[in-house]
Structure formats: C-alpha cells, structure tokens
PDB file of C-alpha atoms in Angstrom:
ATOM      1  CA  MET C   1       0.000   0.000   0.000  1.00  0.00           C
ATOM      2  CA  GLU C   2       1.366   3.368  -1.028  1.00  0.00           C
ATOM      3  CA  LYS C   3       2.208   5.585   1.915  1.00  0.00           C
ATOM      4  CA  LYS C   4       0.292   8.843   2.210  1.00  0.00           C
ATOM      5  CA  LEU C   5       2.527  11.906   2.150  1.00  0.00           C
ATOM      6  CA  ASP C   6       2.046  15.126   4.074  1.00  0.00           C
ATOM      7  CA  ILE C   7       1.530  18.423   2.233  1.00  0.00           C
ATOM      8  CA  LEU C   8       2.495  21.816   3.625  1.00  0.00           C
ATOM      9  CA  THR C   9       2.147  25.302   2.140  1.00  0.00           C
ATOM     10  CA  LEU C  10       4.539  27.746   3.789  1.00  0.00           C
ATOM     11  CA  PRO C  11       5.605  31.364   3.082  1.00  0.00           C
ATOM     12  CA  VAL C  12       9.083  31.933   1.649  1.00  0.00           C
ATOM     13  CA  GLN C  13      10.775  35.284   2.245  1.00  0.00           C
ATOM     14  CA  GLY C  14      13.620  36.816   0.244  1.00  0.00           C
ATOM     15  CA  MET C  15      12.653  35.800  -3.302  1.00  0.00           C
ATOM     16  CA  THR C  16      12.886  38.480  -5.993  1.00  0.00           C
ATOM     17  CA  CYS C  17      12.751  36.769  -9.392  1.00  0.00           C
ATOM     18  CA  ALA C  18      12.199  33.506 -11.274  1.00  0.00           C
ATOM     19  CA  SER C  19      15.744  32.298 -10.593  1.00  0.00           C
ATOM     20  CA  CYS C  20      15.026  32.542  -6.853  1.00  0.00           C
ATOM     21  CA  VAL C  21      11.997  30.309  -7.345  1.00  0.00           C
ATOM     22  CA  ALA C  22      14.071  27.763  -9.250  1.00  0.00           C
ATOM     23  CA  ARG C  23      16.762  27.766  -6.559  1.00  0.00           C
ATOM     24  CA  VAL C  24      14.305  27.209  -3.700  1.00  0.00           C
ATOM     25  CA  GLU C  25      12.545  24.419  -5.592  1.00  0.00           C
ATOM     26  CA  LYS C  26      15.831  22.718  -6.461  1.00  0.00           C
ATOM     27  CA  THR C  27      17.039  23.002  -2.868  1.00  0.00           C
ATOM     28  CA  LEU C  28      13.882  21.415  -1.468  1.00  0.00           C
ATOM     29  CA  LYS C  29      13.697  18.659  -4.086  1.00  0.00           C
ATOM     30  CA  ASN C  30      17.261  17.591  -3.264  1.00  0.00           C
ATOM     31  CA  VAL C  31      16.258  16.838   0.339  1.00  0.00           C
ATOM     32  CA  GLU C  32      15.637  13.149   1.013  1.00  0.00           C
ATOM     33  CA  GLY C  33      12.014  12.621   1.961  1.00  0.00           C
ATOM     34  CA  ILE C  34      10.595  15.459  -0.161  1.00  0.00           C
ATOM     35  CA  SER C  35       8.854  14.049  -3.216  1.00  0.00           C
ATOM     36  CA  HIS C  36       7.623  17.322  -4.699  1.00  0.00           C
ATOM     37  CA  ALA C  37       8.111  21.052  -4.149  1.00  0.00           C
ATOM     38  CA  SER C  38       6.398  23.895  -5.984  1.00  0.00           C
ATOM     39  CA  VAL C  39       7.178  27.561  -5.314  1.00  0.00           C
ATOM     40  CA  ASN C  40       4.982  30.486  -6.374  1.00  0.00           C
ATOM     41  CA  LEU C  41       6.704  33.864  -6.684  1.00  0.00           C
ATOM     42  CA  ALA C  42       3.433  35.845  -6.792  1.00  0.00           C
ATOM     43  CA  THR C  43       2.170  34.451  -3.480  1.00  0.00           C
ATOM     44  CA  GLU C  44       5.694  33.872  -2.071  1.00  0.00           C
ATOM     45  CA  GLN C  45       4.680  30.415  -0.910  1.00  0.00           C
ATOM     46  CA  ALA C  46       6.102  26.912  -1.252  1.00  0.00           C
ATOM     47  CA  THR C  47       3.899  23.822  -1.454  1.00  0.00           C
ATOM     48  CA  ILE C  48       5.872  20.807  -0.233  1.00  0.00           C
ATOM     49  CA  GLU C  49       4.892  17.132  -0.418  1.00  0.00           C
ATOM     50  CA  PHE C  50       7.024  15.090   1.974  1.00  0.00           C
ATOM     51  CA  ASP C  51       7.377  12.080   4.224  1.00  0.00           C
ATOM     52  CA  ALA C  52       7.281  13.287   7.827  1.00  0.00           C
ATOM     53  CA  LEU C  53       9.245  10.223   8.969  1.00  0.00           C
ATOM     54  CA  GLN C  54      12.192  11.088   6.736  1.00  0.00           C
ATOM     55  CA  VAL C  55      12.369  14.876   6.878  1.00  0.00           C
ATOM     56  CA  SER C  56      11.278  17.470   9.428  1.00  0.00           C
ATOM     57  CA  VAL C  57      10.072  21.002   8.896  1.00  0.00           C
ATOM     58  CA  GLU C  58      13.169  22.225  10.754  1.00  0.00           C
ATOM     59  CA  LYS C  59      15.337  20.469   8.144  1.00  0.00           C
ATOM     60  CA  MET C  60      13.434  22.216   5.361  1.00  0.00           C
ATOM     61  CA  GLN C  61      13.971  25.561   7.090  1.00  0.00           C
ATOM     62  CA  SER C  62      17.669  24.830   7.410  1.00  0.00           C
ATOM     63  CA  VAL C  63      18.295  23.956   3.754  1.00  0.00           C
ATOM     64  CA  VAL C  64      16.242  26.920   2.522  1.00  0.00           C
ATOM     65  CA  ALA C  65      18.197  29.217   4.862  1.00  0.00           C
ATOM     66  CA  ASP C  66      21.467  27.824   3.465  1.00  0.00           C
ATOM     67  CA  ALA C  67      20.212  28.811   0.018  1.00  0.00           C
ATOM     68  CA  GLY C  68      19.715  32.385   1.233  1.00  0.00           C
ATOM     69  CA  TYR C  69      15.963  32.455   1.862  1.00  0.00           C
ATOM     70  CA  THR C  70      13.616  32.107   4.823  1.00  0.00           C
ATOM     71  CA  LEU C  71      10.964  29.411   5.090  1.00  0.00           C
ATOM     72  CA  VAL C  72       8.382  30.762   7.560  1.00  0.00           C
ATOM     73  CA  VAL C  73       6.782  28.125   9.777  1.00  0.00           C
ATOM     74  CA  PRO C  74       3.774  29.395  11.792  1.00  0.00           C
ATOM     75  CA  ARG C  75       3.816  28.655  15.508  1.00  0.00           C
ATOM     76  CA  GLN C  76       1.691  25.800  16.780  1.00  0.00           C
ATOM     77  CA  ASP C  77      -0.573  28.270  18.601  1.00  0.00           C
ATOM     78  CA  ALA C  78      -0.752  30.722  15.714  1.00  0.00           C
ATOM     79  CA  THR C  79      -4.102  31.475  14.162  1.00  0.00           C
ATOM     80  CA  GLN C  80      -4.906  31.988  10.529  1.00  0.00           C
ATOM     81  CA  THR C  81      -4.254  35.696  10.950  1.00  0.00           C
ATOM     82  CA  SER C  82      -0.500  34.951  10.962  1.00  0.00           C
ATOM     83  CA  ALA C  83      -0.431  35.229   7.154  1.00  0.00           C
ATOM     84  CA  GLU C  84      -2.193  38.585   7.407  1.00  0.00           C
ATOM     85  CA  GLN C  85       0.291  39.770  10.027  1.00  0.00           C
ATOM     86  CA  ILE C  86       3.255  38.681   7.894  1.00  0.00           C
ATOM     87  CA  GLY C  87       1.869  40.508   4.858  1.00  0.00           C
ATOM     88  CA  SER C  88       1.209  43.641   6.903  1.00  0.00           C
ATOM     89  CA  GLN C  89       4.738  43.590   8.318  1.00  0.00           C
ATOM     90  CA  HIS C  90       6.219  43.180   4.816  1.00  0.00           C
ATOM     91  CA  THR C  91       4.272  46.202   3.592  1.00  0.00           C
ATOM     92  CA  LYS C  92       5.333  48.247   6.627  1.00  0.00           C
ATOM     93  CA  ASN C  93       9.015  47.354   6.161  1.00  0.00           C
ATOM     94  CA  ALA C  94       8.891  48.134   2.442  1.00  0.00           C
ATOM     95  CA  ARG C  95       7.289  51.519   3.156  1.00  0.00           C
ATOM     96  CA  GLN C  96       9.927  52.420   5.747  1.00  0.00           C
ATOM     97  CA  GLU C  97      12.798  51.468   3.413  1.00  0.00           C
ATOM     98  CA  LEU C  98      11.262  53.481   0.580  1.00  0.00           C
ATOM     99  CA  LEU C  99      10.625  56.602   2.687  1.00  0.00           C
ATOM    100  CA  PHE C 100      14.168  56.578   4.052  1.00  0.00           C
ATOM    101  CA  SER C 101      15.597  56.191   0.554  1.00  0.00           C
ATOM    102  CA  VAL C 102      13.363  58.919  -0.934  1.00  0.00           C
ATOM    103  CA  SER C 103      14.238  61.364   1.859  1.00  0.00           C
ATOM    104  CA  LEU C 104      17.911  61.186   0.836  1.00  0.00           C
ATOM    105  CA  THR C 105      17.542  60.646  -2.917  1.00  0.00           C
ATOM    106  CA  ILE C 106      15.586  63.886  -3.471  1.00  0.00           C
ATOM    107  CA  PRO C 107      18.344  66.163  -2.067  1.00  0.00           C
ATOM    108  CA  ILE C 108      20.970  64.055  -3.878  1.00  0.00           C
ATOM    109  CA  MET C 109      19.203  64.563  -7.200  1.00  0.00           C
ATOM    110  CA  LEU C 110      18.617  68.288  -6.611  1.00  0.00           C
ATOM    111  CA  LEU C 111      22.219  68.935  -5.554  1.00  0.00           C
ATOM    112  CA  SER C 112      23.568  66.897  -8.467  1.00  0.00           C
ATOM    113  CA  MET C 113      21.481  68.792 -11.033  1.00  0.00           C
ATOM    114  CA  VAL C 114      22.191  72.212  -9.551  1.00  0.00           C
ATOM    115  CA  SER C 115      25.938  71.534  -9.352  1.00  0.00           C
ATOM    116  CA  MET C 116      26.044  71.039 -13.133  1.00  0.00           C
ATOM    117  CA  MET C 117      24.814  74.590 -13.778  1.00  0.00           C
ATOM    118  CA  ALA C 118      27.325  77.320 -14.581  1.00  0.00           C
ATOM    119  CA  TRP C 119      25.999  79.808 -12.017  1.00  0.00           C
ATOM    120  CA  TYR C 120      26.490  77.242  -9.221  1.00  0.00           C
ATOM    121  CA  MET C 121      30.191  76.956 -10.001  1.00  0.00           C
ATOM    122  CA  GLN C 122      30.509  80.747 -10.050  1.00  0.00           C
ATOM    123  CA  HIS C 123      28.420  81.737  -7.022  1.00  0.00           C
ATOM    124  CA  SER C 124      28.212  78.699  -4.742  1.00  0.00           C
ATOM    125  CA  PRO C 125      30.209  78.882  -1.490  1.00  0.00           C
ATOM    126  CA  LEU C 126      30.888  75.156  -1.944  1.00  0.00           C
ATOM    127  CA  SER C 127      33.577  73.889  -4.270  1.00  0.00           C
ATOM    128  CA  MET C 128      32.883  70.929  -6.536  1.00  0.00           C
ATOM    129  CA  ASP C 129      35.080  68.793  -4.301  1.00  0.00           C
ATOM    130  CA  ALA C 130      33.005  69.729  -1.237  1.00  0.00           C
ATOM    131  CA  THR C 131      29.767  69.185  -3.171  1.00  0.00           C
ATOM    132  CA  ASN C 132      30.865  65.704  -4.230  1.00  0.00           C
ATOM    133  CA  LYS C 133      31.807  64.823  -0.668  1.00  0.00           C
ATOM    134  CA  ILE C 134      28.314  65.841   0.502  1.00  0.00           C
ATOM    135  CA  LEU C 135      26.837  63.644  -2.233  1.00  0.00           C
ATOM    136  CA  LEU C 136      29.059  60.778  -1.064  1.00  0.00           C
ATOM    137  CA  ILE C 137      27.832  61.168   2.521  1.00  0.00           C
ATOM    138  CA  LEU C 138      24.161  61.277   1.456  1.00  0.00           C
ATOM    139  CA  THR C 139      24.422  58.328  -0.945  1.00  0.00           C
ATOM    140  CA  THR C 140      26.214  55.945   1.431  1.00  0.00           C
ATOM    141  CA  PRO C 141      23.170  55.227   3.683  1.00  0.00           C
ATOM    142  CA  VAL C 142      20.911  54.873   0.635  1.00  0.00           C
ATOM    143  CA  LEU C 143      23.165  52.177  -0.766  1.00  0.00           C
ATOM    144  CA  PHE C 144      24.069  50.300   2.399  1.00  0.00           C
ATOM    145  CA  ILE C 145      20.910  50.750   4.500  1.00  0.00           C
ATOM    146  CA  SER C 146      18.012  50.946   2.066  1.00  0.00           C
ATOM    147  CA  GLY C 147      19.815  48.810  -0.507  1.00  0.00           C
ATOM    148  CA  LYS C 148      21.340  46.260   1.848  1.00  0.00           C
ATOM    149  CA  ARG C 149      18.790  43.613   0.783  1.00  0.00           C
ATOM    150  CA  PHE C 150      20.308  43.600  -2.724  1.00  0.00           C
ATOM    151  CA  PHE C 151      23.844  43.080  -1.443  1.00  0.00           C
ATOM    152  CA  LYS C 152      22.721  40.307   0.917  1.00  0.00           C
ATOM    153  CA  GLY C 153      20.995  38.598  -2.001  1.00  0.00           C
ATOM    154  CA  PHE C 154      24.054  39.138  -4.192  1.00  0.00           C
ATOM    155  CA  TRP C 155      26.357  37.573  -1.612  1.00  0.00           C
ATOM    156  CA  SER C 156      24.045  34.615  -1.127  1.00  0.00           C
ATOM    157  CA  ALA C 157      23.817  34.027  -4.886  1.00  0.00           C
ATOM    158  CA  THR C 158      27.585  34.330  -5.254  1.00  0.00           C
ATOM    159  CA  LYS C 159      28.167  31.685  -2.568  1.00  0.00           C
ATOM    160  CA  HIS C 160      25.991  29.305  -4.599  1.00  0.00           C
ATOM    161  CA  VAL C 161      27.762  30.232  -7.857  1.00  0.00           C
ATOM    162  CA  THR C 162      24.647  31.699  -9.434  1.00  0.00           C
ATOM    163  CA  ALA C 163      23.092  35.076 -10.217  1.00  0.00           C
ATOM    164  CA  ASP C 164      19.713  36.761  -9.897  1.00  0.00           C
ATOM    165  CA  MET C 165      18.160  40.231  -9.910  1.00  0.00           C
ATOM    166  CA  ASN C 166      20.062  41.136  -6.746  1.00  0.00           C
ATOM    167  CA  THR C 167      23.309  40.495  -8.605  1.00  0.00           C
ATOM    168  CA  LEU C 168      22.360  42.964 -11.324  1.00  0.00           C
ATOM    169  CA  VAL C 169      21.337  45.694  -8.885  1.00  0.00           C
ATOM    170  CA  ALA C 170      24.281  45.200  -6.518  1.00  0.00           C
ATOM    171  CA  VAL C 171      26.916  45.120  -9.266  1.00  0.00           C
ATOM    172  CA  GLY C 172      25.428  48.105 -11.106  1.00  0.00           C
ATOM    173  CA  THR C 173      24.905  50.414  -8.143  1.00  0.00           C
ATOM    174  CA  GLY C 174      27.997  49.179  -6.309  1.00  0.00           C
ATOM    175  CA  SER C 175      30.250  49.832  -9.305  1.00  0.00           C
ATOM    176  CA  ALA C 176      28.845  53.334  -9.856  1.00  0.00           C
ATOM    177  CA  PHE C 177      29.242  54.154  -6.162  1.00  0.00           C
ATOM    178  CA  ALA C 178      32.777  52.705  -5.918  1.00  0.00           C
ATOM    179  CA  TYR C 179      33.963  54.613  -8.998  1.00  0.00           C
ATOM    180  CA  SER C 180      32.445  57.877  -7.765  1.00  0.00           C
ATOM    181  CA  ALA C 181      33.791  57.421  -4.220  1.00  0.00           C
ATOM    182  CA  ALA C 182      37.285  56.740  -5.566  1.00  0.00           C
ATOM    183  CA  SER C 183      37.095  59.901  -7.686  1.00  0.00           C
ATOM    184  CA  VAL C 184      36.194  61.965  -4.608  1.00  0.00           C
ATOM    185  CA  LEU C 185      38.448  60.385  -1.972  1.00  0.00           C
ATOM    186  CA  PHE C 186      41.494  59.671  -4.111  1.00  0.00           C
ATOM    187  CA  PRO C 187      41.560  62.332  -6.830  1.00  0.00           C
ATOM    188  CA  GLU C 188      45.300  61.845  -7.314  1.00  0.00           C
ATOM    189  CA  TRP C 189      44.693  58.205  -8.287  1.00  0.00           C
ATOM    190  CA  LEU C 190      41.559  58.620 -10.390  1.00  0.00           C
ATOM    191  CA  LYS C 191      41.146  62.023 -11.948  1.00  0.00           C
ATOM    192  CA  SER C 192      37.578  62.196 -13.264  1.00  0.00           C
ATOM    193  CA  PRO C 193      35.145  65.127 -13.470  1.00  0.00           C
ATOM    194  CA  HIS C 194      32.144  62.793 -13.311  1.00  0.00           C
ATOM    195  CA  VAL C 195      30.488  61.153 -10.311  1.00  0.00           C
ATOM    196  CA  TYR C 196      27.382  58.968 -10.334  1.00  0.00           C
ATOM    197  CA  PHE C 197      25.970  59.260  -6.830  1.00  0.00           C
ATOM    198  CA  ASP C 198      22.609  60.442  -8.187  1.00  0.00           C
ATOM    199  CA  THR C 199      22.435  57.391 -10.470  1.00  0.00           C
ATOM    200  CA  THR C 200      23.188  55.043  -7.591  1.00  0.00           C
ATOM    201  CA  ALA C 201      20.567  56.538  -5.277  1.00  0.00           C
ATOM    202  CA  THR C 202      17.894  56.802  -7.964  1.00  0.00           C
ATOM    203  CA  ILE C 203      18.238  53.175  -9.074  1.00  0.00           C
ATOM    204  CA  ILE C 204      17.932  51.924  -5.496  1.00  0.00           C
ATOM    205  CA  THR C 205      14.921  54.165  -4.809  1.00  0.00           C
ATOM    206  CA  LEU C 206      13.053  53.251  -7.994  1.00  0.00           C
ATOM    207  CA  ILE C 207      13.502  49.529  -7.371  1.00  0.00           C
ATOM    208  CA  LEU C 208      12.348  49.951  -3.769  1.00  0.00           C
ATOM    209  CA  LEU C 209       9.304  51.835  -5.080  1.00  0.00           C
ATOM    210  CA  GLY C 210       8.499  48.893  -7.335  1.00  0.00           C
ATOM    211  CA  LYS C 211       8.963  46.475  -4.434  1.00  0.00           C
ATOM    212  CA  PHE C 212       6.664  48.531  -2.220  1.00  0.00           C
ATOM    213  CA  LEU C 213       3.915  48.680  -4.854  1.00  0.00           C
ATOM    214  CA  GLU C 214       4.267  44.943  -5.452  1.00  0.00           C
ATOM    215  CA  THR C 215       4.125  44.139  -1.731  1.00  0.00           C
ATOM    216  CA  ARG C 216       1.102  46.373  -1.187  1.00  0.00           C
ATOM    217  CA  ALA C 217      -0.735  44.840  -4.151  1.00  0.00           C
ATOM    218  CA  LYS C 218      -0.057  41.316  -2.848  1.00  0.00           C
ATOM    219  CA  SER C 219      -1.247  42.305   0.627  1.00  0.00           C
ATOM    220  CA  GLN C 220      -4.472  43.811  -0.726  1.00  0.00           C
ATOM    221  CA  ALA C 221      -5.114  40.769  -2.916  1.00  0.00           C
ATOM    222  CA  SER C 222      -4.535  38.440   0.038  1.00  0.00           C
ATOM    223  CA  ASP C 223      -6.937  40.468   2.186  1.00  0.00           C
ATOM    224  CA  ALA C 224      -9.587  40.241  -0.521  1.00  0.00           C
ATOM    225  CA  ILE C 225      -9.159  36.474  -0.776  1.00  0.00           C
ATOM    226  CA  ARG C 226      -9.392  36.049   2.998  1.00  0.00           C
ATOM    227  CA  LYS C 227     -12.586  38.119   3.078  1.00  0.00           C
ATOM    228  CA  LEU C 228     -14.003  36.063   0.214  1.00  0.00           C
ATOM    229  CA  MET C 229     -13.205  32.833   2.063  1.00  0.00           C
ATOM    230  CA  GLY C 230     -14.920  34.267   5.123  1.00  0.00           C
ATOM    231  CA  LEU C 231     -18.182  34.382   3.178  1.00  0.00           C
ATOM    232  CA  GLN C 232     -18.256  30.588   2.917  1.00  0.00           C
ATOM    233  CA  PRO C 233     -20.619  28.890   5.382  1.00  0.00           C
ATOM    234  CA  LYS C 234     -18.983  26.741   8.031  1.00  0.00           C
ATOM    235  CA  THR C 235     -21.661  24.023   7.911  1.00  0.00           C
ATOM    236  CA  ALA C 236     -23.856  22.335   5.309  1.00  0.00           C
ATOM    237  CA  ARG C 237     -27.316  20.758   5.678  1.00  0.00           C
ATOM    238  CA  VAL C 238     -26.909  17.238   4.259  1.00  0.00           C
ATOM    239  CA  PHE C 239     -29.626  14.682   3.515  1.00  0.00           C
ATOM    240  CA  ARG C 240     -28.029  11.385   4.519  1.00  0.00           C
ATOM    241  CA  ASN C 241     -29.529   8.026   5.598  1.00  0.00           C
ATOM    242  CA  GLY C 242     -33.072   9.360   5.257  1.00  0.00           C
ATOM    243  CA  SER C 243     -32.634  12.412   7.491  1.00  0.00           C
ATOM    244  CA  GLU C 244     -31.258  15.928   7.444  1.00  0.00           C
ATOM    245  CA  ARG C 245     -28.221  16.829   9.516  1.00  0.00           C
ATOM    246  CA  ASP C 246     -25.930  19.856   9.776  1.00  0.00           C
ATOM    247  CA  LEU C 247     -22.290  18.918   9.173  1.00  0.00           C
ATOM    248  CA  PRO C 248     -19.018  20.849   8.911  1.00  0.00           C
ATOM    249  CA  ILE C 249     -18.273  21.451   5.243  1.00  0.00           C
ATOM    250  CA  ASP C 250     -15.101  19.340   5.576  1.00  0.00           C
ATOM    251  CA  ASP C 251     -17.311  16.328   6.307  1.00  0.00           C
ATOM    252  CA  VAL C 252     -19.383  16.679   3.129  1.00  0.00           C
ATOM    253  CA  LEU C 253     -18.690  13.763   0.774  1.00  0.00           C
ATOM    254  CA  VAL C 254     -18.932  13.398  -2.981  1.00  0.00           C
ATOM    255  CA  ASN C 255     -22.508  12.483  -4.062  1.00  0.00           C
ATOM    256  CA  ASP C 256     -24.018  13.865  -0.836  1.00  0.00           C
ATOM    257  CA  ILE C 257     -27.322  15.687  -1.236  1.00  0.00           C
ATOM    258  CA  VAL C 258     -26.960  19.202   0.210  1.00  0.00           C
ATOM    259  CA  ILE C 259     -30.144  21.120   1.004  1.00  0.00           C
ATOM    260  CA  VAL C 260     -29.975  24.891   0.476  1.00  0.00           C
ATOM    261  CA  ARG C 261     -33.023  26.951   1.424  1.00  0.00           C
ATOM    262  CA  PRO C 262     -33.903  30.338  -0.118  1.00  0.00           C
ATOM    263  CA  GLY C 263     -31.588  33.110   1.069  1.00  0.00           C
ATOM    264  CA  GLU C 264     -28.816  30.737   2.224  1.00  0.00           C
ATOM    265  CA  ARG C 265     -25.319  30.618   0.775  1.00  0.00           C
ATOM    266  CA  ILE C 266     -24.068  27.659  -1.270  1.00  0.00           C
ATOM    267  CA  PRO C 267     -21.760  25.813   1.179  1.00  0.00           C
ATOM    268  CA  VAL C 268     -19.907  23.644  -1.396  1.00  0.00           C
ATOM    269  CA  ASP C 269     -19.539  23.358  -5.168  1.00  0.00           C
ATOM    270  CA  GLY C 270     -22.009  21.004  -6.773  1.00  0.00           C
ATOM    271  CA  VAL C 271     -24.793  20.335  -9.255  1.00  0.00           C
ATOM    272  CA  ILE C 272     -28.489  21.115  -8.730  1.00  0.00           C
ATOM    273  CA  THR C 273     -30.445  17.849  -8.567  1.00  0.00           C
ATOM    274  CA  LYS C 274     -33.830  19.404  -7.900  1.00  0.00           C
ATOM    275  CA  GLY C 275     -35.168  22.918  -7.814  1.00  0.00           C
ATOM    276  CA  PHE C 276     -35.043  26.322  -9.508  1.00  0.00           C
ATOM    277  CA  THR C 277     -33.578  29.533  -8.106  1.00  0.00           C
ATOM    278  CA  THR C 278     -31.474  32.612  -8.757  1.00  0.00           C
ATOM    279  CA  ILE C 279     -28.047  32.831  -7.139  1.00  0.00           C
ATOM    280  CA  ASP C 280     -25.784  35.808  -6.454  1.00  0.00           C
ATOM    281  CA  GLU C 281     -22.385  34.732  -7.833  1.00  0.00           C
ATOM    282  CA  SER C 282     -20.810  38.191  -7.700  1.00  0.00           C
ATOM    283  CA  PRO C 283     -18.217  37.293  -5.007  1.00  0.00           C
ATOM    284  CA  VAL C 284     -16.797  34.651  -7.373  1.00  0.00           C
ATOM    285  CA  THR C 285     -17.544  35.798 -10.928  1.00  0.00           C
ATOM    286  CA  GLY C 286     -18.123  39.539 -10.497  1.00  0.00           C
ATOM    287  CA  GLU C 287     -21.529  39.243 -12.184  1.00  0.00           C
ATOM    288  CA  SER C 288     -23.714  41.879 -10.544  1.00  0.00           C
ATOM    289  CA  LEU C 289     -27.071  40.323 -11.452  1.00  0.00           C
ATOM    290  CA  PRO C 290     -28.395  37.077  -9.902  1.00  0.00           C
ATOM    291  CA  VAL C 291     -27.966  34.066 -12.180  1.00  0.00           C
ATOM    292  CA  GLU C 292     -30.824  31.650 -12.851  1.00  0.00           C
ATOM    293  CA  LYS C 293     -30.117  28.027 -11.922  1.00  0.00           C
ATOM    294  CA  ARG C 294     -32.170  24.888 -12.559  1.00  0.00           C
ATOM    295  CA  ASP C 295     -31.717  21.102 -12.650  1.00  0.00           C
ATOM    296  CA  ALA C 296     -28.250  19.916 -13.811  1.00  0.00           C
ATOM    297  CA  ASP C 297     -26.715  23.409 -13.543  1.00  0.00           C
ATOM    298  CA  ASN C 298     -23.397  23.811 -11.718  1.00  0.00           C
ATOM    299  CA  VAL C 299     -23.273  26.004  -8.616  1.00  0.00           C
ATOM    300  CA  ILE C 300     -20.268  27.508  -6.839  1.00  0.00           C
TER     301      ILE C 300
END
C-alpha cells in the first residue's frame, strides 16, 4: 500500500525573481524525503509534499536558509491571521525602506542637477570637491541601509555560484558608487570630473518603489481572498440516511445531497439535482445580477 505523504504550504521570504523560485525548488527537491516542491513567486509560498518520517520542517527551514531564503513556519498556537500579520509587516518594512531612501535621494538629485549649472560653479560657497563629498555622505546610507537587501541577495547568490536580480542591482549600483567614491576620496589616483551618486541613489529608490507597490498589491489581494473565504458557510445541511443533519463542510462527501433553502449561501460546489432559483455569484464571478439556476446546472 502506497504511503500517504504530508503536504504543507509555507511562506518563503527573500525571493525576488524567477531564478530565486528555481533555486528554492531545487534546494527542497534535493532533500531526502521530499517528493515534490512547488514555489509560487506571486504568493511567495512553497507547497511541499514530503514524508514526515524522513524529513522534518526544521530540516526544510535549514536547507532553505542555506540557500539564502527564509521558510516561515507558523507557531503551533498561531491562528490563521499569521499570514495577514506577515503581509502587513512586509508592507510596513517596504514603506519604511522606501521613505528613508526617498528622503535622501531627493536632495541628492537636486544637488547633483544644480551643481552642473554654470551659475552654481561661479556663485556657490561650496567647491565641486566639497559638493561631491556631501553627495558621497548622502548616498552611502541609501546604498548600504536601504539597498542592503540587494547586497545580501548578491552575496548569497555568489556563494551558490549563481546570479539573480540582486546580482544585477548590486553590481550596477555598487560599481557606480565605488567609482564615484574613488574619484572623490582619491583624486590623485583617479582624476575624473564625473560622479554617479545620483544614479546610484535613484536606481535603489526606484527599485524599492516597485517592491513597495508589489508588496502592497499582494497584501491587498490576500486580504480580498481572505474576506471572500470568510463568506463561505462553516456548515452544510446534508440529507443522509433518510434524514437531514448539519455537518461541517469538511465532512461533506462526494454524491451527498446538500439542502440549500432560499436566502442561504451555497456551502460547497455542486450540481443542482432538484429545484429552480437565482443565485448571487458576484463574489466569485463579479456578475452583478443574480444568475438563474435549474436542474443539472453547476453552482459555486
């Protein structure tokens, strides 16, 4: 007899692109006892099919952490709101990173643009060397505080001899910053009239803006799905063995006859065996008008 495997769906933090998904899936599939692993970047979740006697959840966490990501395992006493709390915290963190980056990027951009004008060079009390040093000071926290996630991801990918979006961002912004910093701090070694602090800060800020919008959209979509699931009845009235009984929807079996009275919600998907009615399917289909249903029609 084939042994029944356990299935878990757990959040995965730290993924940024399709290569991250492939790396997490490959890491999990290489663990003895895991027969299947599927990772979804949009929902940031991993669905794992495994043998609990061969591999533990702690082992899964460990191998995913070695790959540079975090497999989030809810506490035993956690309620279903844990997913909502995680999503809310992600959105809050993304907003804080973005606001910090924007607060420094705006003066960096303004100072960089103004310093290129002729009147600034003629009338400004600051020399170009002093201006560039101010830009260096302002850009450093943008790169290494707001943008630290990209360098952590880059280092993790490098350790595993691979590359992802973090590699692109870290190499691009890091190279621009390093070249500009060398031009300012060691002018006798690298004589260059150009610095790219504004480019470095702007790239980091724009990517963080995209991450914030993505995180907020995911959080709103998850909230909508949770509210939609909350509309489902918890019990169903089933006609079984010649009598009606109210059962939890998890106990409803295939081919059971479910009785739904006028005004009640449809507890489970099925087919109408007897009766005629109109049903509001707007929470599922978006159709604003009630839909007529009769014998042999499917209901959701």
